[in-house]
């Protein structure tokens, strides 16, 4: 009888112990742990999970420096995941919250790239191009010696090519629809806004046609002479002649939207 009682008490103790283990709270993770898990997910290109973990770091409010790093990592994760609208917003938030942070130049550069990567075609909304130009110009003005300056300059030049191509597209639309005063205004403004751009060959060609079809032959001849002087290959093309680049003077290629 005594033996049964002992076994019964032992069984009860074991059940109680297991119950206590089952209800024991899970260990609380630190912000540093969340950050490491976010970095691991980021390295594995599991960007959604990385963002989740980095947000937990932010929400902990216990380590301002680590929270700032997490905010930037969230922006990077959105960027690498192709969510450029969300990335742009996150980089902008980082800049506003941490204007003196050592990563502020990087955030501004990536903000420009996030907008640049939203650019689509010539016949679509041009807001992304305008925003990219704005932030890339701001970046180069503030951080001309940055390691990212060369790429920012290349992206900015491409944006300007695209802006001129859009102006040519609109000017040519007015030309084709016989709205010659509108074509002349748009193309003339493009000449002033984008000096030295290779796309101005098309601008001058369309402008000459707009003047000629509007009956202003004097200005049409003036534009034709300028086209001949600055872009002789384009001038010959406009006349239907075979294009033979002058020796040593290859013209820059036109921008082609894909």
Coordinates of N, CA, C and O in Angstrom, one line a residue, residues 91-92 94-95 103-113 134-140 142-143:
X91 N 13.3 55.7 -47.1 CA 14.6 56.5 -47.1 C 14.3 58.0 -46.7 O 15.1 58.6 -46.0
X92 N 13.2 58.5 -47.2 CA 12.8 59.9 -46.9 C 12.6 60.0 -45.4 O 13.0 61.0 -44.7
X94 N 13.9 58.2 -43.0 CA 15.2 58.1 -42.3 C 15.9 59.5 -42.4 O 16.4 59.9 -41.4
X95 N 15.9 60.2 -43.5 CA 16.5 61.5 -43.7 C 15.9 62.5 -42.7 O 16.6 63.3 -42.1
X103 N 24.8 58.0 -42.2 CA 24.3 57.3 -43.4 C 23.3 58.2 -44.1 O 22.7 57.8 -45.1
X104 N 23.2 59.4 -43.7 CA 22.2 60.4 -44.4 C 22.6 60.5 -45.9 O 21.7 60.6 -46.8
X105 N 23.9 60.7 -46.3 CA 24.2 60.8 -47.7 C 23.8 59.5 -48.5 O 23.2 59.6 -49.6
X106 N 24.0 58.4 -47.9 CA 23.6 57.1 -48.5 C 22.1 57.1 -48.7 O 21.6 56.7 -49.8
X107 N 21.3 57.5 -47.7 CA 19.9 57.5 -47.8 C 19.4 58.4 -48.9 O 18.4 58.0 -49.6
X108 N 20.0 59.6 -49.0 CA 19.6 60.5 -50.1 C 19.9 59.9 -51.5 O 19.1 60.0 -52.4
X109 N 21.1 59.3 -51.6 CA 21.4 58.7 -52.9 C 20.4 57.6 -53.2 O 19.9 57.5 -54.4
X110 N 20.1 56.7 -52.3 CA 19.2 55.6 -52.5 C 17.8 56.2 -52.8 O 17.0 55.5 -53.5
X111 N 17.4 57.3 -52.2 CA 16.1 57.9 -52.4 C 16.0 58.3 -53.9 O 15.0 58.1 -54.6
X112 N 17.1 58.9 -54.4 CA 17.2 59.2 -55.9 C 17.1 57.9 -56.7 O 16.3 57.9 -57.7
X113 N 17.8 56.9 -56.3 CA 17.7 55.6 -57.1 C 16.3 55.0 -57.0 O 15.8 54.4 -58.0
X134 N 15.3 65.6 -59.0 CA 15.3 66.5 -57.8 C 16.3 65.9 -56.8 O 17.2 66.7 -56.3
X135 N 16.1 64.7 -56.4 CA 17.0 64.1 -55.4 C 18.4 63.8 -55.8 O 19.3 64.0 -55.0
X136 N 18.6 63.5 -57.0 CA 20.0 63.3 -57.5 C 20.7 64.6 -57.6 O 21.9 64.6 -57.2
X137 N 20.1 65.6 -58.0 CA 20.7 67.0 -58.0 C 21.0 67.4 -56.6 O 22.1 68.0 -56.3
X138 N 20.1 67.2 -55.7 CA 20.3 67.5 -54.3 C 21.5 66.7 -53.7 O 22.3 67.3 -53.0
X139 N 21.6 65.5 -54.0 CA 22.7 64.6 -53.5 C 24.0 65.2 -54.0 O 25.0 65.3 -53.2
X140 N 24.1 65.4 -55.3 CA 25.4 65.9 -55.9 C 25.7 67.3 -55.4 O 26.9 67.6 -55.2
X142 N 25.0 68.4 -52.3 CA 25.4 68.3 -50.9 C 26.6 67.4 -50.7 O 27.4 67.6 -49.8
X143 N 26.8 66.4 -51.6 CA 27.9 65.4 -51.3 C 28.6 65.2 -52.7 O 28.7 64.0 -53.1

